GROMACS .gro file of C-alpha atoms in nm:
model
  214
    1MET     CA    1   6.635   9.057   7.253
    2ALA     CA    2   6.741   8.856   7.564
    3THR     CA    3   7.021   9.079   7.602
    4SER     CA    4   6.787   9.388   7.564
    5ARG     CA    5   6.522   9.294   7.809
    6ALA     CA    6   6.811   9.233   8.046
    7SER     CA    7   6.986   9.564   7.993
    8GLY     CA    8   6.637   9.733   8.004
    9ALA     CA    9   6.603   9.568   8.309
   10ALA     CA   10   6.955   9.660   8.487
   11ALA     CA   11   6.843  10.092   8.368
   12GLY     CA   12   6.570  10.032   8.604
   13LYS     CA   13   6.725   9.899   8.862
   14ALA     CA   14   6.981  10.113   8.840
   15LEU     CA   15   6.693  10.431   8.826
   16GLY     CA   16   6.568  10.225   9.115
   17ARG     CA   17   6.893  10.317   9.301
   18ARG     CA   18   6.924  10.649   9.159
   19VAL     CA   19   6.561  10.720   9.275
   20LEU     CA   20   6.520  10.589   9.641
   21ALA     CA   21   6.942  10.763   9.715
   22TYR     CA   22   6.732  11.062   9.640
   23VAL     CA   23   6.487  11.021   9.874
   24GLU     CA   24   6.698  10.911  10.162
   25SER     CA   25   6.929  11.249  10.064
   26ARG     CA   26   6.983  11.492  10.248
   27LYS     CA   27   6.868  11.678  10.034
   28ASN     CA   28   6.503  11.596   9.981
   29VAL     CA   29   6.478  11.567  10.361
   30ALA     CA   30   6.568  11.949  10.434
   31GLY     CA   31   6.324  12.036  10.116
   32SER     CA   32   5.988  11.809  10.255
   33ALA     CA   33   6.079  12.028  10.561
   34CYS     CA   34   6.050  12.254  10.423
   35GLY     CA   35   5.785  12.215  10.199
   36VAL     CA   36   5.592  12.145  10.528
   37VAL     CA   37   5.647  12.470  10.600
   38GLY     CA   38   5.463  12.600  10.317
   39LEU     CA   39   5.184  12.371  10.358
   40GLY     CA   40   5.132  12.515  10.674
   41LEU     CA   41   5.157  12.906  10.566
   42GLY     CA   42   4.916  12.794  10.265
   43ALA     CA   43   4.685  12.590  10.510
   44ALA     CA   44   4.728  12.972  10.716
   45GLY     CA   45   4.600  13.160  10.331
   46VAL     CA   46   4.942  13.305  10.329
   47GLY     CA   47   4.971  13.276   9.897
   48GLY     CA   48   4.578  13.284   9.838
   49SER     CA   49   4.585  13.046   9.538
   50TYR     CA   50   4.957  13.029   9.474
   51TRP     CA   51   4.984  12.820   9.787
   52PRO     CA   52   5.102  12.523   9.573
   53VAL     CA   53   5.364  12.789   9.380
   54VAL     CA   54   5.502  12.848   9.776
   55VAL     CA   55   5.517  12.465   9.826
   56ALA     CA   56   5.747  12.409   9.554
   57GLY     CA   57   5.997  12.722   9.644
   58LEU     CA   58   6.032  12.618   9.975
   59TYR     CA   59   6.140  12.293   9.859
   60GLY     CA   60   6.328  12.378   9.625
   61ALA     CA   61   6.469  12.612   9.894
   62GLY     CA   62   6.558  12.348  10.167
   63ALA     CA   63   6.717  12.144   9.888
   64LEU     CA   64   6.978  12.384   9.758
   65ILE     CA   65   7.091  12.460  10.120
   66ALA     CA   66   7.093  12.131  10.200
   67PRO     CA   67   7.466  12.023  10.226
   68PRO     CA   68   7.591  11.748   9.977
   69GLU     CA   69   7.535  11.372  10.075
   70ARG     CA   70   7.920  11.330  10.190
   71VAL     CA   71   8.045  11.016   9.957
   72ALA     CA   72   8.288  10.832  10.257
   73PRO     CA   73   8.645  10.761  10.084
   74PRO     CA   74   8.745  10.412  10.058
   75LEU     CA   75   8.999  10.247  10.374
   76TYR     CA   76   9.298  10.104  10.324
   77PRO     CA   77   9.506   9.903  10.501
   78ASP     CA   78   9.726  10.139  10.787
   79VAL     CA   79  10.132  10.188  10.775
   80ALA     CA   80  10.098   9.905  11.035
   81GLU     CA   81   9.882   9.597  10.859
   82GLN     CA   82  10.118   9.663  10.562
   83LEU     CA   83  10.396   9.616  10.729
   84GLY     CA   84  10.221   9.271  10.825
   85VAL     CA   85  10.166   9.194  10.487
   86VAL     CA   86  10.537   9.247  10.375
   87ARG     CA   87  10.699   9.011  10.617
   88ALA     CA   88  10.472   8.763  10.488
   89ASP     CA   89  10.636   8.877  10.151
   90PHE     CA   90  11.008   8.839  10.311
   91GLY     CA   91  10.942   8.507  10.400
   92ARG     CA   92  10.784   8.362  10.037
   93LEU     CA   93  11.054   8.535   9.982
   94ARG     CA   94  11.360   8.380  10.203
   95GLU     CA   95  11.139   8.058  10.122
   96TYR     CA   96  11.270   8.141   9.755
   97LEU     CA   97  11.555   8.234   9.755
   98ALA     CA   98  11.680   7.899   9.975
   99GLU     CA   99  11.630   7.706   9.711
  100VAL     CA  100  11.866   7.909   9.418
  101ASP     CA  101  12.199   7.854   9.380
  102LEU     CA  102  12.430   8.158   9.356
  103PRO     CA  103  12.804   8.274   9.336
  104PRO     CA  104  12.992   8.321   9.706
  105ALA     CA  105  13.104   8.660   9.631
  106ALA     CA  106  12.664   8.755   9.508
  107GLY     CA  107  12.610   8.450   9.762
  108GLY     CA  108  12.782   8.701  10.043
  109LYS     CA  109  12.621   9.022   9.954
  110LEU     CA  110  12.286   8.896   9.966
  111ALA     CA  111  12.233   8.709  10.318
  112GLU     CA  112  12.334   9.051  10.491
  113LEU     CA  113  12.064   9.234  10.289
  114MET     CA  114  11.849   8.962  10.395
  115ASP     CA  115  11.984   9.012  10.769
  116LEU     CA  116  11.945   9.411  10.720
  117TYR     CA  117  11.599   9.355  10.645
  118ALA     CA  118  11.480   9.087  10.891
  119ALA     CA  119  11.599   9.293  11.149
  120LEU     CA  120  11.425   9.618  11.052
  121LEU     CA  121  11.131   9.327  11.037
  122ASP     CA  122  11.125   9.213  11.333
  123PRO     CA  123  10.901   9.176  11.574
  124GLY     CA  124  10.946   9.520  11.777
  125TRP     CA  125  11.024   9.860  11.842
  126VAL     CA  126  11.228   9.882  11.557
  127ALA     CA  127  10.954   9.766  11.348
  128GLY     CA  128  10.735   9.987  11.485
  129ALA     CA  129  11.033  10.263  11.414
  130LEU     CA  130  10.944  10.203  11.071
  131ALA     CA  131  10.591  10.171  11.072
  132ALA     CA  132  10.590  10.557  11.165
  133ASP     CA  133  10.819  10.642  10.772
  134PRO     CA  134  10.565  10.549  10.489
  135GLU     CA  135  10.823  10.571  10.223
  136ALA     CA  136  11.055  10.327  10.418
  137VAL     CA  137  10.764  10.102  10.407
  138HIS     CA  138  10.769  10.129  10.093
  139ALA     CA  139  11.087  10.107   9.940
  140LEU     CA  140  11.174   9.810  10.143
  141SER     CA  141  10.793   9.620  10.066
  142ARG     CA  142  10.933   9.691   9.685
  143ALA     CA  143  11.246   9.524   9.705
  144ILE     CA  144  11.178   9.243   9.919
  145ARG     CA  145  10.824   9.167   9.570
  146LEU     CA  146  11.027   9.337   9.323
  147ASP     CA  147  11.426   9.332   9.265
  148VAL     CA  148  11.500   9.119   9.499
  149PRO     CA  149  11.354   8.880   9.292
  150GLU     CA  150  11.434   9.061   8.947
  151CYS     CA  151  11.845   9.062   8.974
  152VAL     CA  152  11.827   8.663   9.095
  153ASP     CA  153  11.552   8.525   8.834
  154THR     CA  154  11.757   8.752   8.560
  155TYR     CA  155  12.110   8.627   8.709
  156HIS     CA  156  12.018   8.311   8.606
  157ARG     CA  157  11.832   8.355   8.333
  158THR     CA  158  12.171   8.535   8.182
  159ARG     CA  159  12.382   8.289   8.317
  160TRP     CA  160  12.243   8.057   8.046
  161TRP     CA  161  12.280   8.271   7.726
  162THR     CA  162  12.556   8.358   7.813
  163ARG     CA  163  12.705   8.004   7.824
  164LEU     CA  164  12.622   7.996   7.427
  165THR     CA  165  12.730   8.311   7.404
  166PRO     CA  166  13.023   8.420   7.574
  167GLY     CA  167  13.096   8.781   7.653
  168GLY     CA  168  13.085   9.102   7.782
  169GLU     CA  169  13.007   9.179   8.127
  170SER     CA  170  12.984   8.784   8.366
  171PRO     CA  171  12.590   8.784   8.477
  172GLU     CA  172  12.746   8.755   8.843
  173ARG     CA  173  12.968   9.126   8.835
  174HIS     CA  174  12.575   9.217   8.718
  175LEU     CA  175  12.412   9.036   9.011
  176GLU     CA  176  12.730   9.228   9.314
  177ARG     CA  177  12.608   9.539   9.144
  178GLN     CA  178  12.246   9.506   9.174
  179LEU     CA  179  12.275   9.330   9.499
  180ARG     CA  180  12.525   9.610   9.630
  181VAL     CA  181  12.273   9.952   9.520
  182LEU     CA  182  12.024   9.745   9.702
  183PHE     CA  183  12.211   9.695  10.090
  184ASP     CA  184  12.277  10.092   9.987
  185GLU     CA  185  12.009  10.181   9.986
  186ALA     CA  186  11.783   9.975  10.306
  187GLU     CA  187  12.166  10.096  10.419
  188ARG     CA  188  11.983  10.444  10.370
  189VAL     CA  189  11.644  10.355  10.571
  190THR     CA  190  11.814  10.187  10.824
  191ALA     CA  191  11.993  10.565  10.889
  192GLY     CA  192  11.630  10.801  10.806
  193LEU     CA  193  11.482  10.550  11.070
  194ARG     CA  194  11.767  10.560  11.334
  195GLU     CA  195  11.802  11.005  11.240
  196ALA     CA  196  11.479  11.014  11.357
  197GLU     CA  197  11.496  10.858  11.760
  198ALA     CA  198  11.839  11.042  11.749
  199ARG     CA  199  11.570  11.365  11.643
  200ARG     CA  200  11.290  11.228  11.937
  201GLN     CA  201  11.546  11.200  12.158
  202GLN     CA  202  11.682  11.528  12.123
  203THR     CA  203  11.340  11.676  12.175
  204HIS     CA  204  11.292  11.503  12.430
  205THR     CA  205  11.608  11.649  12.597
  206THR     CA  206  11.537  11.988  12.530
  207TYR     CA  207  11.166  12.016  12.665
  208LEU     CA  208  11.335  11.837  13.042
  209GLU     CA  209  11.579  12.151  12.987
  210GLU     CA  210  11.304  12.397  12.891
  211ARG     CA  211  11.084  12.252  13.195
  212GLY     CA  212  11.369  12.266  13.444
  213ARG     CA  213  11.478  12.572  13.404
  214SER     CA  214  11.087  12.720  13.440
   0.00000   0.00000   0.00000
């Protein structure tokens, strides 16, 4: 019983919100304005005894020609804000990695990878160039938040099982392969940013040369 009353109250509130929204809508405002014109025409004798029909017709016409209500799209953080979040995630990743033990070969490759990430995220013009490439930011964010932690975690878990049942390719070898793939991906991101800067320089050179000829 209480549930039914609560549901009825919620439905009543929702209906009230919809009615209020329509009252404040452009369609109602435009229709009301046209309806006022209809009342004026009725007072002037236009339409005779059918003046209510004229008012209703003008209201409906005004409501139909009014532009629809625009629902504002959701706002999301811009790329620069996202980069700040990625930078904070990278700090947490480094804290995590400082607590884990890795074999020398994988540890060396991971250190190279972390240095490359740090250089890309270092506040300044490099990070500005990175922020201008949403795809690069996405790739870096995915690697920092998902790929690197998963590589290290699965290595430690698989190594424990391998001690119980030896055989197959070693967890160390898999970890090295994974980190090599991530490093190659980071180098591609870096190369893409370098090419963008090179295109920018070439564009400016072309502009200056054309300006000089003119």
